[in-house]
Coordinates of C-alpha atoms in Angstrom, one line a residue:
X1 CA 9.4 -18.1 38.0
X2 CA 10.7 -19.8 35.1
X3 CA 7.4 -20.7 33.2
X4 CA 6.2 -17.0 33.4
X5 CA 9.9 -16.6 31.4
X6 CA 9.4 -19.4 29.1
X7 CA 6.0 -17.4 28.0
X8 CA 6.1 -14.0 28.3
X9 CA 6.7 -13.5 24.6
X10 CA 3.6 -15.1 24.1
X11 CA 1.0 -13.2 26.1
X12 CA 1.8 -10.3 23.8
X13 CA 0.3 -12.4 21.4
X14 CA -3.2 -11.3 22.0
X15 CA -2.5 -7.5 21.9
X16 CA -3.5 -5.4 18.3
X17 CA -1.4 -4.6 15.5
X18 CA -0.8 -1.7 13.9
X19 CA -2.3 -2.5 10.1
X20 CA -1.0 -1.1 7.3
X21 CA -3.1 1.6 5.0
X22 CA -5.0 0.5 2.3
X23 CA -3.1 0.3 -1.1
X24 CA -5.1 2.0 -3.8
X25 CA -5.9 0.0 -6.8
X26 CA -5.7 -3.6 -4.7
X27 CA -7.2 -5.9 -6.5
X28 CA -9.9 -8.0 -4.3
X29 CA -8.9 -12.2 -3.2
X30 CA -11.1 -14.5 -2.6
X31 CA -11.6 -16.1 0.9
X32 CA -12.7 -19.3 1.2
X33 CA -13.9 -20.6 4.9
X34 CA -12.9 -24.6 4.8
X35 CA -12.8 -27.4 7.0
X36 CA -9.8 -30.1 6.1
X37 CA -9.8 -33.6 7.9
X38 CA -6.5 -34.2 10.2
X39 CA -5.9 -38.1 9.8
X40 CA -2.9 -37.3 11.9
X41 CA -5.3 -36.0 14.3
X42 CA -7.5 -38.8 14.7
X43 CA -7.7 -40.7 18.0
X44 CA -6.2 -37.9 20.3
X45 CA -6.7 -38.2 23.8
X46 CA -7.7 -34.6 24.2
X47 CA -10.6 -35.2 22.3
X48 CA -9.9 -32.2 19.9
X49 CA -11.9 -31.6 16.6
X50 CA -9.9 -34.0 14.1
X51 CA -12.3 -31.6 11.4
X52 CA -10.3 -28.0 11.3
X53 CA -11.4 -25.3 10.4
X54 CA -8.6 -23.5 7.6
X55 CA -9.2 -20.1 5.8
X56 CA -8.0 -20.0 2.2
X57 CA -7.1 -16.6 0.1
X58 CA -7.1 -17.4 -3.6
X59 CA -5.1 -14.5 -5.7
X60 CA -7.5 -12.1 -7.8
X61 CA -6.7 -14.0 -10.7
X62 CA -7.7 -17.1 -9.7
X63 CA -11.2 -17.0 -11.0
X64 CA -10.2 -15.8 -13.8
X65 CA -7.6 -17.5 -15.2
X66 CA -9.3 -21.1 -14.7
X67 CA -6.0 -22.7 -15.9
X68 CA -3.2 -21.0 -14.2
X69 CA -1.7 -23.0 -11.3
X70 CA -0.2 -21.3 -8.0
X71 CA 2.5 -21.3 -5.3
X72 CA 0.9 -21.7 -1.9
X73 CA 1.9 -20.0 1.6
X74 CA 1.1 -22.0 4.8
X75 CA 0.8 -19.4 8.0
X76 CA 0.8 -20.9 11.2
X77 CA -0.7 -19.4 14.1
X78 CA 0.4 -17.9 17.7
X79 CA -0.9 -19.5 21.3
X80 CA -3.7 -18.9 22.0
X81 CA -5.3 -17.6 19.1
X82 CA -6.8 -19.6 16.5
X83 CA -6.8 -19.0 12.5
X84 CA -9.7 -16.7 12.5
X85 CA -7.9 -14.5 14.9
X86 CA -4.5 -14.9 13.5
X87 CA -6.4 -13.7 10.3
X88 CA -7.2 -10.2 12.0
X89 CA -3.5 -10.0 13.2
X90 CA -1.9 -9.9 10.2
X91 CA -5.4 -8.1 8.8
X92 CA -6.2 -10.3 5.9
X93 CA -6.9 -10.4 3.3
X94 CA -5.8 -6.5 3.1
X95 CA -2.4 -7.3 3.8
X96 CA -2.5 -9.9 0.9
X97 CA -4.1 -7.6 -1.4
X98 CA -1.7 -4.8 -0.6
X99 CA 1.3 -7.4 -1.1
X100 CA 0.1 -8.1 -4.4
X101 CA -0.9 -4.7 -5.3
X102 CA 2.6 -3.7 -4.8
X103 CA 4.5 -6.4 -7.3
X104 CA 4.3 -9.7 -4.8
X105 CA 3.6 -12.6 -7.6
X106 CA 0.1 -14.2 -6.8
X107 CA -0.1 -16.9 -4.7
X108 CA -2.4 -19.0 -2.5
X109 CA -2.5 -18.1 1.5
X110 CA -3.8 -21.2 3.1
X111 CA -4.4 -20.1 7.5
X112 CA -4.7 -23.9 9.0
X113 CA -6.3 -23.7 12.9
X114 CA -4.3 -25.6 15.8
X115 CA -6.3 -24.6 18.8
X116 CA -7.1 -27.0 21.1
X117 CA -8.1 -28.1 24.8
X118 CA -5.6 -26.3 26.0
X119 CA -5.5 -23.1 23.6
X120 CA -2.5 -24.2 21.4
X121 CA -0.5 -27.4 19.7
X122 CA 2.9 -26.0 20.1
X123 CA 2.2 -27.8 16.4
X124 CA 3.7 -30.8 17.8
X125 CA 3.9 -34.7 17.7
X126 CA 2.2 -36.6 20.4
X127 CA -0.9 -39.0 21.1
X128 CA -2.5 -36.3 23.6
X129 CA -2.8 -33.5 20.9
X130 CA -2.6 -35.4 17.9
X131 CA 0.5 -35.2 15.5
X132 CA 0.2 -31.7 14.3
X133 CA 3.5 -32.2 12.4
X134 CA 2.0 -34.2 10.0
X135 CA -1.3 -32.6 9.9
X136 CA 0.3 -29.4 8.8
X137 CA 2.9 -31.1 6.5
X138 CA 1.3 -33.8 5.1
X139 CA -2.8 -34.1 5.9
X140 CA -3.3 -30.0 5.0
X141 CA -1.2 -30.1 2.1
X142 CA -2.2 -32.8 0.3
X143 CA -6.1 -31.3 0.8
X144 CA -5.1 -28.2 -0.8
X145 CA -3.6 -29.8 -3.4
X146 CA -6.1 -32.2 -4.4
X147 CA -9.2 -29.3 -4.2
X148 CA -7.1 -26.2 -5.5
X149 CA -5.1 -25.1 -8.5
X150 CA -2.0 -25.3 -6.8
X151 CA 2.0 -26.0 -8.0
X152 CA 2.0 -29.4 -6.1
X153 CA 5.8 -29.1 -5.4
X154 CA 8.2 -28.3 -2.3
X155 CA 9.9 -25.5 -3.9
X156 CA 6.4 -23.5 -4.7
X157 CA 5.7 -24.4 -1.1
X158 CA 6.4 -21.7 1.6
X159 CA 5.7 -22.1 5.4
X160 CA 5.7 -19.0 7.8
X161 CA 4.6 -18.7 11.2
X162 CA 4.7 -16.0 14.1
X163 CA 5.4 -16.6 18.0
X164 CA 4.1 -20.3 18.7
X165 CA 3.6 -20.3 14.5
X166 CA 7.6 -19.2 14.0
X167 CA 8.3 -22.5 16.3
X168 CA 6.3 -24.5 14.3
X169 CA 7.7 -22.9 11.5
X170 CA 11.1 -24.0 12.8
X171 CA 10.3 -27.7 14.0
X172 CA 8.5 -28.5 10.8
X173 CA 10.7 -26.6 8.4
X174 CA 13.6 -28.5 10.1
X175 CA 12.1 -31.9 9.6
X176 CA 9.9 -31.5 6.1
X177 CA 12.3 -29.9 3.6
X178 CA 10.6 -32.5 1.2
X179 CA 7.4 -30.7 1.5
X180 CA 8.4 -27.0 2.3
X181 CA 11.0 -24.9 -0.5
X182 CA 11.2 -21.5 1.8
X183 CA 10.7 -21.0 5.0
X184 CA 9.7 -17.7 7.3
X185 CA 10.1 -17.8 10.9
X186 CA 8.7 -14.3 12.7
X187 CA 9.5 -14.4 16.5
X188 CA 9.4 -17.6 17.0
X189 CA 9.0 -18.6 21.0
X190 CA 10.0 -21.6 22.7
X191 CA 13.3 -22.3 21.1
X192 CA 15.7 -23.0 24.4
X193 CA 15.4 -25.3 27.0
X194 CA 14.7 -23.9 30.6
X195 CA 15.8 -24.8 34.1
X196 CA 12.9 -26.3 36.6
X197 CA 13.8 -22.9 39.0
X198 CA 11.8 -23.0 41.9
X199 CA 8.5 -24.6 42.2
X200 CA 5.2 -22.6 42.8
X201 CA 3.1 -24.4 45.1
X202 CA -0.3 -22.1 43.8
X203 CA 0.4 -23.0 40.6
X204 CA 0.7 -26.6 40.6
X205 CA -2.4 -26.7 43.1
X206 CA -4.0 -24.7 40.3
X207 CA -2.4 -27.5 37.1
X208 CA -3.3 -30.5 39.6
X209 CA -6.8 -29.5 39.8
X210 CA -7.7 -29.2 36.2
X211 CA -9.8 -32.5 34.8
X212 CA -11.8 -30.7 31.9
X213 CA -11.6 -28.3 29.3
X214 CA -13.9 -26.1 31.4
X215 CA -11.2 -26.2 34.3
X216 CA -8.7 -25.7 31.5
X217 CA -10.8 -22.8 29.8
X218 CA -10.9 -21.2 33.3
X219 CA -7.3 -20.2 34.3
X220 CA -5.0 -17.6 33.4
X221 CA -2.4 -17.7 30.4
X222 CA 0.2 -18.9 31.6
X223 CA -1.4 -21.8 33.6
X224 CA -2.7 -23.0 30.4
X225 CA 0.4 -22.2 28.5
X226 CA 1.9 -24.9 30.9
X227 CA -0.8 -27.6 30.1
X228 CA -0.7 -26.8 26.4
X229 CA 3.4 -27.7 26.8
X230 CA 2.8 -30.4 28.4
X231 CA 0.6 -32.2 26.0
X232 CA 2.4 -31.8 23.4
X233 CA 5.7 -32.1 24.8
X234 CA 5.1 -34.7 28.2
X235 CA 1.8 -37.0 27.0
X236 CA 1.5 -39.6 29.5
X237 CA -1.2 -42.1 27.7
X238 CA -1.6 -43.7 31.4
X239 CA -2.3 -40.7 33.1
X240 CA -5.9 -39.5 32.7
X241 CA -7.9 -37.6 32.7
X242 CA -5.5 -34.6 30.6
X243 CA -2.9 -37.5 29.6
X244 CA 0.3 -35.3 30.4
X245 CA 2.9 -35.2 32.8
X246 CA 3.5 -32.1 34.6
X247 CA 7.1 -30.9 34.9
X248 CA 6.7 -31.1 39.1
X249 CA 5.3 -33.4 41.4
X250 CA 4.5 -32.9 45.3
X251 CA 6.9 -29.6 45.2
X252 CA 9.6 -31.1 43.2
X253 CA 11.2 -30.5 39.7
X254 CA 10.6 -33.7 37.6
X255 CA 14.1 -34.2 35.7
X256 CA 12.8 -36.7 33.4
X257 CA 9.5 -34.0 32.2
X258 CA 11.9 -31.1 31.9
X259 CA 14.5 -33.4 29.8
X260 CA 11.5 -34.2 27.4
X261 CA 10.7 -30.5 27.1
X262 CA 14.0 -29.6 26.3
X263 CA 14.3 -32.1 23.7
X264 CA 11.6 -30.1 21.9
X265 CA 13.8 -26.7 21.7
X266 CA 15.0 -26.0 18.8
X267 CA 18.2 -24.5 20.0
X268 CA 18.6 -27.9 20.9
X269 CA 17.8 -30.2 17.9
X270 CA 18.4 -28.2 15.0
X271 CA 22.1 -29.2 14.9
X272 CA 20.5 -32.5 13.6
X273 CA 18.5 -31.0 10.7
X274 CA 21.3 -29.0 9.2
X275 CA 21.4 -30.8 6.2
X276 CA 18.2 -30.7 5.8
X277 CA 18.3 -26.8 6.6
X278 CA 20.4 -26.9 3.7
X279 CA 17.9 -27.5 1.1
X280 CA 16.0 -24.5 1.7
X281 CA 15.7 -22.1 -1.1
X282 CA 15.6 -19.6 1.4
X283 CA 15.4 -19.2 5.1
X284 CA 14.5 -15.7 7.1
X285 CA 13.8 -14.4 10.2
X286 CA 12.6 -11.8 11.7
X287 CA 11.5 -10.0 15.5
X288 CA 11.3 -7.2 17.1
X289 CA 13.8 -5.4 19.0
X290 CA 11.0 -4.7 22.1
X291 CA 10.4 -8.5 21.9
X292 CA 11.7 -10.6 24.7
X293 CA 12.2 -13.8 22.2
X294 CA 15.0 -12.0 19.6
X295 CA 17.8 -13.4 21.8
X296 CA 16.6 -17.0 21.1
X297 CA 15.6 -15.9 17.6
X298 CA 19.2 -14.5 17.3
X299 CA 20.9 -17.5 18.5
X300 CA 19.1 -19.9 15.8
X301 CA 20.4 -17.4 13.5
X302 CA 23.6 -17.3 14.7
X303 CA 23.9 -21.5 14.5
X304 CA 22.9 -21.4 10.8
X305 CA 25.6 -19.0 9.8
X306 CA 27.8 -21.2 12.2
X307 CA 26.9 -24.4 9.7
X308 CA 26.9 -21.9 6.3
X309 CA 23.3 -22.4 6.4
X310 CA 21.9 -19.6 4.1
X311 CA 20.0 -16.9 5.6
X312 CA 18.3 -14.0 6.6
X313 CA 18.1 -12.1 10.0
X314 CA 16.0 -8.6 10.7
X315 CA 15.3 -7.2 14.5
X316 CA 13.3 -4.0 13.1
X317 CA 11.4 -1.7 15.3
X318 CA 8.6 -3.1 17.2
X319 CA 7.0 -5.3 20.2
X320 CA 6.1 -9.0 19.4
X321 CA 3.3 -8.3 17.6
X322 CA 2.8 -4.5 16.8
X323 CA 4.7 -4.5 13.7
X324 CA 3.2 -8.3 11.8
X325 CA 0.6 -6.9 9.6
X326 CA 3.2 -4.9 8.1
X327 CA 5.8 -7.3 8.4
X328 CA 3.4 -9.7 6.8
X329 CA 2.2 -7.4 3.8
X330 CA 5.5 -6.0 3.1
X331 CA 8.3 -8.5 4.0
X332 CA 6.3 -11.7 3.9
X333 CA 5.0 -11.9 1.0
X334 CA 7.3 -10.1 -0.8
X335 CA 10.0 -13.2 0.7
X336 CA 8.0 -15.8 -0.8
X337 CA 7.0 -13.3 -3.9
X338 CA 11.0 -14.0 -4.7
X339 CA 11.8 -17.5 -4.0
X340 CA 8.8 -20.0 -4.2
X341 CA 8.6 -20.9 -7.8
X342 CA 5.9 -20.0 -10.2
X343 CA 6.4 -22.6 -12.8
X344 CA 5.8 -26.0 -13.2
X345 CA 8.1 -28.8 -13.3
X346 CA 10.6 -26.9 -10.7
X347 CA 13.8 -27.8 -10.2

């Protein structure tokens, strides 16, 4: 069934990873439980929390050094997960500590939550959700800018993101290289279109019953994996009470829902952003070579090299998520450690 393809690299997303040991000598950061208003959020039909909740990790010298100003790190989230769980994932602020413990340049690590009804954003634009472009790009970063120390420029800005994260990661990046200066995308899902395939009558019985949250909150991942898509990718303002468009009706493929969802693959639209692909100070990727998404993940790297877009490509050893603590303590930060900038007035 081809929605049960279009996911399985996201149920994985919920399984432990293996966390790196403890560096000796790590110097402590400071984490700071926030909530940042999402103007871009307000009015959503879902009726999500436009108030998110964000976790902040401010370097161990912050506190100290009351005048010094930072690069910050925005880190994105997988489906069905949330910031506070995304946070044990890649185990911080450990993996933070043990980055800077081992010669990563301080910085700020700013963990911005995009759950919602139906368990994830796909941290997209659209009236059912909210516009979670611009609540990442623009509503979170001007927040941190305005209440922290920060370098308030797009070259000591670095996005990453993992699974659902890596394809907001991509989308945003691609669109917002006036924001971003570096960009990380770790097994990003979701980058191809897919074919309707056949339909599953249980299923859509199952989608075409759901009215609430709580008939949402009830079914299986990949049933709400569906609805999640669909609000973000097929809103339907005239369609209450979930305000999306499924992508079949009465047993049959809908062309015109499907076309919508594969205008939100990246495989599909990122021939339009190259230039702005271009700007990047850097660009990597990374996933696993167990992980059902590298072949997508490969193909977006094989584009930019196609274009002479500049970067970086690793499939290392590992499932999609048993390796992201370590790839987050040790690649991660190192990355942005190397190409944000740490000055002002960057150029």
């Amino acid at each position: 069934m081809w929605v049960s393809v279009f996911f399985t690299g996201l149920l994985s997303a919920q399984v432990q990873t293996v966390v790196p040991a403890v560096i000796p000598g790590a110097k402590p950061v400071t984490v700071e439980h926030i909530k940042i208003h999402g103007k871009s959020l307000e009015g959503n039909l879902e009726g999500d929390a436009v108030d998110r909740d964000i976790l902040v990790f401010l370097p161990p010298s912050y506190n100290i050094d009351k005048h010094r100003r930072y690069p910050v790190v925005y880190a994105l989230h997988g489906y069905s997960i949330g910031a506070e769980q995304w946070s044990h994932e890649i185990h911080v602020p450990q993996t933070i500590e043990g980055a800077f413990a081992q010669g990563a340049r301080e910085m700020i690590v700013v963990l911005p939550d995009s759950k919602t009804m139906h368990n994830g954003s796909m941290y997209s634009s659209s009236v059912t959700t909210g516009d979670y472009e611009s609540f990442i790009a623009y509503d979170v970063v001007s927040y941190v800018d305005a209440h922290y120390r920060t370098l308030p420029n797009r070259l000591s800005r670095g996005l990453v993101g993992h699974s659902m994260g890596g394809y907001g990661a991509s989308r945003i990046g691609m669109k917002h290289p006036d924001v971003f200066g570096s960009l990380y995308i770790m097994s990003p899902c979701c980058m191809s279109a897919r074919p309707a395939g056949p339909v599953n009558p249980e299923l859509e019985k199952k989608l075409e019953s759901v009215k609430t949250a709580e008939d949402s909150a009830k079914l299986g991942f990949f049933e709400r994996a569906q609805l999640a898509s669909a609000a973000a990718w097929s809103p339907d303002p005239k369609n209450p009470p979930l305000y999306l468009d499924l992508p079949f009706k009465d047993g049959t493929p809908q062309p015109d829902v499907l076309a919508k969802w594969a205008a939100n693959a990246p495989l599909a639209f990122v021939d339009q952003y190259i230039g702005d692909l271009k700007q990047y100070r850097a660009i990597a990727m990374d996933v696993g070579d167990q992980d059902g998404l590298r072949v997508d993940a490969g193909k977006l790297h094989g584009i930019l090299d196609n274009y002479g877009v500049a970067n970086s490509f690793e499939i290392y050893p590992g499932t999609h998520t048993s390796a992201v603590a370590d790839r987050f303590q040790n690649h991660v930060m190192p990355f942005f450690s190397k190409n944000l900038c740490f000055q002002a007035n960057c150029q």
